[in-house]
Amino acid sequence: MGRSAHIQPMRRFSRFVCIDWSGAVGEHPPGLALAMIGQEGAPELIAPKKRWSRQAVLEWLHGLADAREDILVGLDLSLGFPFIDRGSFFPQWDGSPDSARSLWECIDRLCADDPHLAATSFLRHPEARRHFRHAKGGTGDLFEGSIGRLREVERHQRVSKQANSWSCFNLVGAGQVGKSSLTGMRMMHRLEKRIPVWPFDPIPDSGPVIIEIYTSMAARAAGLPANTSKIRDLATLERALCVFEADTPAQLDRVDDHATDALLTVAWMRQASTVPALWTPQLLTPEIAQTEGWTFGVL
């Protein structure tokens, strides 16, 4: 398989940020958490004056774009939907987008009146809603299989046992990622291409870069069992951070699983970003790179 010209070797970053995202209803979803780490030392939570909102995270990213610092930003959400298996994000819909960025634009346009970067209107669209498993037993007539369609990276994660990914088309259950991905795609469109996103864009020689990450992969790399990958106490967090040669934060205002996901994953990102193979996965083709995207860290 040919490699995309946008899939380039790694480069050195001065700092790393993990954003534990949330698709929950409301202006200030409790699941939002941001953590940052430098080339050395401990990760720290980035705390706003008020609780994070999705709009506040978008504004923070715009500020990051202005600063042009060499920061690698990991987003815990899917930046694409399945495309390769059917040659379309939404088969039988004439208006189905043909690339990840056009998908982001479509979702944001249809949800323009939804507050707080919510994606309610997209899920109510007569064509889009047919592809999703909704709450309260509502399943669209084009929702496929027992778990829903998977992106190529998600299919590979399951086969290779690197992770147990969920389908973006499933909106039911605590592990569902569809709502967070849809709201995240609205944010990505409104970022207006100001920060390059791997593997959709070429990686510049300097400035910030965004990647898609999966916090459960960091937990597994730290040695946590797959069925108990959430950390809710300082002792477990300290042991896990030691695996990535990161110190424990001197002070923590919150020790919930969203905060610890962000803290542990950003420490993992610091190490993982130095592994050349993670920037050039063998299965990542040009078509996948422009439609479905890829989860950083999946070989």
Tab-separated table of C-alpha atoms in Angstrom:
chain	number	residue	atom	x	y	z
A	1	MET	CA	0.000	0.000	0.000
A	2	GLY	CA	1.232	3.475	-0.790
A	3	ARG	CA	2.034	5.953	1.904
A	4	SER	CA	0.425	9.392	2.061
A	5	ALA	CA	2.687	12.383	1.515
A	6	HIS	CA	1.101	13.799	4.663
A	7	ILE	CA	2.472	11.008	6.841
A	8	GLN	CA	5.818	12.405	7.889
A	9	PRO	CA	8.506	11.452	10.384
A	10	MET	CA	8.265	12.608	13.962
A	11	ARG	CA	9.583	15.928	15.197
A	12	ARG	CA	10.496	17.208	18.630
A	13	PHE	CA	7.850	19.001	20.696
A	14	SER	CA	8.506	21.200	23.712
A	15	ARG	CA	5.223	20.435	25.475
A	16	PHE	CA	2.322	18.010	25.237
A	17	VAL	CA	-1.388	18.430	25.943
A	18	CYS	CA	-4.114	15.811	26.345
A	19	ILE	CA	-7.763	16.863	26.085
A	20	ASP	CA	-10.200	14.383	27.599
A	21	TRP	CA	-13.285	15.358	25.598
A	22	SER	CA	-16.996	14.996	26.300
A	23	GLY	CA	-20.159	14.916	24.222
A	24	ALA	CA	-22.453	15.274	27.235
A	25	VAL	CA	-25.360	17.711	27.256
A	26	GLY	CA	-24.837	21.168	28.767
A	27	GLU	CA	-22.414	24.042	28.723
A	28	HIS	CA	-19.909	22.615	31.213
A	29	PRO	CA	-19.705	18.812	30.822
A	30	PRO	CA	-17.963	17.305	33.868
A	31	GLY	CA	-15.956	14.997	31.608
A	32	LEU	CA	-13.810	17.751	30.099
A	33	ALA	CA	-10.218	17.776	31.369
A	34	LEU	CA	-6.948	19.176	30.001
A	35	ALA	CA	-3.455	18.157	31.114
A	36	MET	CA	-0.045	19.422	30.030
A	37	ILE	CA	3.512	18.156	30.447
A	38	GLY	CA	6.921	19.426	29.375
A	39	GLN	CA	9.991	17.522	28.250
A	40	GLU	CA	10.664	16.708	31.910
A	41	GLY	CA	8.801	16.559	35.199
A	42	ALA	CA	5.175	15.985	36.105
A	43	PRO	CA	1.957	16.527	34.173
A	44	GLU	CA	-0.372	19.229	35.417
A	45	LEU	CA	-4.049	19.940	34.927
A	46	ILE	CA	-4.893	23.118	33.059
A	47	ALA	CA	-7.714	24.731	35.028
A	48	PRO	CA	-9.809	27.647	33.738
A	49	LYS	CA	-11.404	30.220	36.028
A	50	LYS	CA	-14.656	28.323	35.619
A	51	ARG	CA	-15.194	24.735	34.568
A	52	TRP	CA	-14.241	23.911	31.014
A	53	SER	CA	-16.815	24.231	28.252
A	54	ARG	CA	-16.358	22.961	24.697
A	55	GLN	CA	-16.373	26.563	23.472
A	56	ALA	CA	-13.662	27.465	26.004
A	57	VAL	CA	-11.496	24.586	24.768
A	58	LEU	CA	-11.948	25.856	21.189
A	59	GLU	CA	-10.885	29.349	22.249
A	60	TRP	CA	-7.892	27.875	24.095
A	61	LEU	CA	-6.832	26.081	20.894
A	62	HIS	CA	-7.142	29.313	18.929
A	63	GLY	CA	-4.786	30.879	21.465
A	64	LEU	CA	-2.396	27.967	20.980
A	65	ALA	CA	-2.464	28.601	17.236
A	66	ASP	CA	-1.599	32.248	17.829
A	67	ALA	CA	1.349	31.368	20.089
A	68	ARG	CA	2.868	28.967	17.524
A	69	GLU	CA	4.635	26.977	20.262
A	70	ASP	CA	5.831	23.437	19.462
A	71	ILE	CA	3.017	21.649	21.301
A	72	LEU	CA	1.535	18.251	20.458
A	73	VAL	CA	-2.177	18.145	21.322
A	74	GLY	CA	-3.988	14.828	21.757
A	75	LEU	CA	-7.785	14.749	21.421
A	76	ASP	CA	-9.655	11.820	22.968
A	77	LEU	CA	-12.293	11.466	20.245
A	78	SER	CA	-12.674	10.049	16.753
A	79	LEU	CA	-11.834	12.553	14.030
A	80	GLY	CA	-13.531	10.535	11.294
A	81	PHE	CA	-16.336	8.069	10.671
A	82	PRO	CA	-16.142	4.725	8.851
A	83	PHE	CA	-15.765	5.285	5.101
A	84	ILE	CA	-13.511	2.632	3.567
A	85	ASP	CA	-15.867	-0.319	4.119
A	86	ARG	CA	-18.718	1.219	2.080
A	87	GLY	CA	-16.966	3.969	0.118
A	88	SER	CA	-19.130	6.470	1.990
A	89	PHE	CA	-19.697	7.833	5.475
A	90	PHE	CA	-23.463	7.576	5.037
A	91	PRO	CA	-24.513	5.219	2.211
A	92	GLN	CA	-27.815	6.059	0.497
A	93	TRP	CA	-27.510	9.738	1.467
A	94	ASP	CA	-26.832	11.877	-1.609
A	95	GLY	CA	-25.413	14.616	0.606
A	96	SER	CA	-22.874	12.373	2.317
A	97	PRO	CA	-19.480	14.177	2.571
A	98	ASP	CA	-16.442	12.711	0.802
A	99	SER	CA	-13.622	13.688	3.196
A	100	ALA	CA	-13.070	14.181	6.912
A	101	ARG	CA	-12.931	17.957	6.672
A	102	SER	CA	-16.129	18.094	4.602
A	103	LEU	CA	-17.710	15.834	7.250
A	104	TRP	CA	-16.717	18.311	9.955
A	105	GLU	CA	-18.210	21.163	7.911
A	106	CYS	CA	-21.442	19.259	7.284
A	107	ILE	CA	-21.962	18.479	10.980
A	108	ASP	CA	-21.228	22.045	12.068
A	109	ARG	CA	-23.499	23.519	9.380
A	110	LEU	CA	-26.457	21.299	10.275
A	111	CYS	CA	-25.923	22.031	13.991
A	112	ALA	CA	-25.373	25.782	13.657
A	113	ASP	CA	-28.256	26.549	16.019
A	114	ASP	CA	-27.289	23.951	18.648
A	115	PRO	CA	-25.707	25.627	21.704
A	116	HIS	CA	-22.431	24.579	23.345
A	117	LEU	CA	-21.163	22.819	20.187
A	118	ALA	CA	-23.810	20.138	20.629
A	119	ALA	CA	-24.726	17.866	17.700
A	120	THR	CA	-28.418	17.250	18.394
A	121	SER	CA	-29.609	18.567	15.036
A	122	PHE	CA	-27.296	16.284	13.086
A	123	LEU	CA	-28.625	13.227	14.893
A	124	ARG	CA	-32.171	14.352	14.107
A	125	HIS	CA	-31.447	14.877	10.411
A	126	PRO	CA	-33.700	12.485	8.449
A	127	GLU	CA	-30.784	10.960	6.508
A	128	ALA	CA	-28.039	11.022	9.141
A	129	ARG	CA	-30.152	9.538	11.936
A	130	ARG	CA	-30.755	6.346	9.912
A	131	HIS	CA	-27.146	5.252	10.507
A	132	PHE	CA	-27.045	5.484	14.316
A	133	ARG	CA	-28.161	3.412	17.278
A	134	HIS	CA	-29.948	5.977	19.437
A	135	ALA	CA	-30.997	5.914	23.066
A	136	LYS	CA	-34.336	4.508	24.260
A	137	GLY	CA	-34.217	1.608	21.840
A	138	GLY	CA	-34.257	3.720	18.688
A	139	THR	CA	-32.041	2.176	16.011
A	140	GLY	CA	-31.748	3.591	12.520
A	141	ASP	CA	-32.608	1.254	9.644
A	142	LEU	CA	-29.062	1.609	8.230
A	143	PHE	CA	-27.225	0.883	11.493
A	144	GLU	CA	-25.128	-2.205	10.674
A	145	GLY	CA	-24.154	-5.228	12.739
A	146	SER	CA	-24.186	-5.794	16.449
A	147	ILE	CA	-21.735	-3.015	17.309
A	148	GLY	CA	-21.971	-0.773	14.240
A	149	ARG	CA	-19.527	-0.033	11.436
A	150	LEU	CA	-15.878	0.476	12.371
A	151	ARG	CA	-13.109	2.592	10.913
A	152	GLU	CA	-10.094	0.690	9.632
A	153	VAL	CA	-8.027	1.754	12.645
A	154	GLU	CA	-10.775	0.539	14.994
A	155	ARG	CA	-11.080	-2.762	13.179
A	156	HIS	CA	-7.284	-3.198	13.371
A	157	GLN	CA	-7.241	-2.279	17.061
A	158	ARG	CA	-9.716	-5.048	17.812
A	159	VAL	CA	-8.036	-7.705	15.663
A	160	SER	CA	-4.568	-6.917	17.036
A	161	LYS	CA	-5.953	-6.538	20.590
A	162	GLN	CA	-4.380	-3.092	20.959
A	163	ALA	CA	-7.736	-1.674	22.085
A	164	ASN	CA	-11.425	-2.535	22.205
A	165	SER	CA	-12.816	0.347	20.177
A	166	TRP	CA	-16.493	1.229	19.900
A	167	SER	CA	-18.306	2.253	16.740
A	168	CYS	CA	-18.959	5.972	16.311
A	169	PHE	CA	-22.440	5.030	15.100
A	170	ASN	CA	-23.363	3.641	18.516
A	171	LEU	CA	-24.777	6.290	20.857
A	172	VAL	CA	-25.777	3.944	23.687
A	173	GLY	CA	-23.801	2.926	26.770
A	174	ALA	CA	-21.100	4.404	28.979
A	175	GLY	CA	-18.366	3.582	26.457
A	176	GLN	CA	-20.057	5.178	23.437
A	177	VAL	CA	-17.914	7.690	21.536
A	178	GLY	CA	-20.354	8.919	18.888
A	179	LYS	CA	-21.608	12.037	20.672
A	180	SER	CA	-18.157	13.155	21.774
A	181	SER	CA	-16.825	12.650	18.245
A	182	LEU	CA	-19.638	14.661	16.651
A	183	THR	CA	-19.192	17.588	19.047
A	184	GLY	CA	-15.425	17.352	18.587
A	185	MET	CA	-15.801	17.534	14.819
A	186	ARG	CA	-17.770	20.761	15.199
A	187	MET	CA	-14.860	22.165	17.185
A	188	MET	CA	-12.363	21.004	14.585
A	189	HIS	CA	-14.262	22.760	11.792
A	190	ARG	CA	-14.414	25.973	13.814
A	191	LEU	CA	-10.684	25.806	14.424
A	192	GLU	CA	-10.493	26.811	10.739
A	193	LYS	CA	-7.372	24.803	9.828
A	194	ARG	CA	-5.267	26.971	12.146
A	195	ILE	CA	-3.556	23.913	13.672
A	196	PRO	CA	-2.456	21.012	11.427
A	197	VAL	CA	-4.126	17.700	12.223
A	198	TRP	CA	-2.292	14.398	11.697
A	199	PRO	CA	-2.732	12.482	9.411
A	200	PHE	CA	-5.018	14.814	7.430
A	201	ASP	CA	-2.423	17.585	7.059
A	202	PRO	CA	1.325	17.795	6.456
A	203	ILE	CA	3.265	18.138	9.700
A	204	PRO	CA	5.025	21.532	9.740
A	205	ASP	CA	8.580	22.042	10.966
A	206	SER	CA	7.330	24.136	13.889
A	207	GLY	CA	4.171	25.114	15.723
A	208	PRO	CA	1.372	23.032	17.262
A	209	VAL	CA	0.010	19.760	15.855
A	210	ILE	CA	-3.178	17.878	16.763
A	211	ILE	CA	-3.500	14.083	16.902
A	212	GLU	CA	-6.333	11.729	17.807
A	213	ILE	CA	-5.580	9.624	20.875
A	214	TYR	CA	-7.358	6.926	22.866
A	215	THR	CA	-6.758	7.233	26.605
A	216	SER	CA	-7.344	3.515	27.188
A	217	MET	CA	-4.210	2.775	25.163
A	218	ALA	CA	-2.137	4.831	27.587
A	219	ALA	CA	-3.676	2.944	30.513
A	220	ARG	CA	-2.816	-0.404	28.914
A	221	ALA	CA	0.725	0.770	28.165
A	222	ALA	CA	1.050	1.640	31.859
A	223	GLY	CA	0.137	-1.938	32.747
A	224	LEU	CA	-3.424	-1.394	33.947
A	225	PRO	CA	-5.824	-4.273	33.213
A	226	ALA	CA	-8.213	-3.662	30.330
A	227	ASN	CA	-11.274	-4.004	32.579
A	228	THR	CA	-9.939	-1.619	35.258
A	229	SER	CA	-8.244	1.065	33.199
A	230	LYS	CA	-9.763	4.001	35.091
A	231	ILE	CA	-7.709	5.582	37.886
A	232	ARG	CA	-9.471	7.202	40.834
A	233	ASP	CA	-6.734	7.377	43.489
A	234	LEU	CA	-3.334	9.030	43.751
A	235	ALA	CA	-1.393	5.871	44.572
A	236	THR	CA	-2.447	4.130	41.358
A	237	LEU	CA	-1.800	7.295	39.356
A	238	GLU	CA	1.702	7.574	40.813
A	239	ARG	CA	2.563	3.974	39.906
A	240	ALA	CA	1.212	4.398	36.378
A	241	LEU	CA	3.088	7.659	35.777
A	242	CYS	CA	6.348	5.983	36.856
A	243	VAL	CA	6.051	3.653	33.855
A	244	PHE	CA	6.365	6.732	31.613
A	245	GLU	CA	9.127	8.269	33.752
A	246	ALA	CA	6.849	11.100	34.840
A	247	ASP	CA	6.621	12.595	38.324
A	248	THR	CA	3.372	12.848	40.250
A	249	PRO	CA	1.711	16.300	40.181
A	250	ALA	CA	2.518	18.313	43.304
A	251	GLN	CA	-1.119	19.310	43.718
A	252	LEU	CA	-4.369	18.021	42.259
A	253	ASP	CA	-7.733	19.715	42.684
A	254	ARG	CA	-9.582	16.727	41.224
A	255	VAL	CA	-8.835	12.998	41.134
A	256	ASP	CA	-11.630	11.678	38.967
A	257	ASP	CA	-11.138	9.355	36.020
A	258	HIS	CA	-11.353	12.216	33.492
A	259	ALA	CA	-8.521	14.116	35.150
A	260	THR	CA	-6.365	11.025	35.606
A	261	ASP	CA	-7.029	9.921	32.010
A	262	ALA	CA	-5.650	13.244	30.806
A	263	LEU	CA	-2.675	13.217	33.203
A	264	LEU	CA	-1.613	9.674	32.363
A	265	THR	CA	-2.168	9.997	28.628
A	266	VAL	CA	-0.150	13.186	28.293
A	267	ALA	CA	2.795	11.455	29.995
A	268	TRP	CA	2.404	8.562	27.531
A	269	MET	CA	2.298	11.038	24.630
A	270	ARG	CA	5.674	12.451	25.660
A	271	GLN	CA	7.265	9.030	25.232
A	272	ALA	CA	5.182	7.781	22.299
A	273	SER	CA	5.883	10.858	20.179
A	274	THR	CA	9.555	9.816	19.975
A	275	VAL	CA	8.745	6.452	18.336
A	276	PRO	CA	9.111	6.851	14.538
A	277	ALA	CA	6.911	3.848	13.705
A	278	LEU	CA	3.895	5.444	15.382
A	279	TRP	CA	4.001	8.272	12.830
A	280	THR	CA	4.105	5.852	9.872
A	281	PRO	CA	1.664	2.982	10.561
A	282	GLN	CA	1.787	0.400	7.787
A	283	LEU	CA	-1.983	0.233	7.256
A	284	LEU	CA	-2.490	3.992	6.941
A	285	THR	CA	-3.162	4.665	3.242
A	286	PRO	CA	-3.739	8.054	1.566
A	287	GLU	CA	-7.479	7.348	1.336
A	288	ILE	CA	-7.750	6.461	5.024
A	289	ALA	CA	-5.675	9.513	5.926
A	290	GLN	CA	-8.159	11.858	4.229
A	291	THR	CA	-11.429	10.207	5.241
A	292	GLU	CA	-11.305	8.152	8.443
A	293	GLY	CA	-8.064	9.352	10.003
A	294	TRP	CA	-6.028	7.280	12.437
A	295	THR	CA	-5.556	6.931	16.191
A	296	PHE	CA	-1.988	7.870	17.129
A	297	GLY	CA	-0.203	4.984	18.820
A	298	VAL	CA	-1.889	2.204	16.825
A	299	LEU	CA	0.624	0.177	14.829
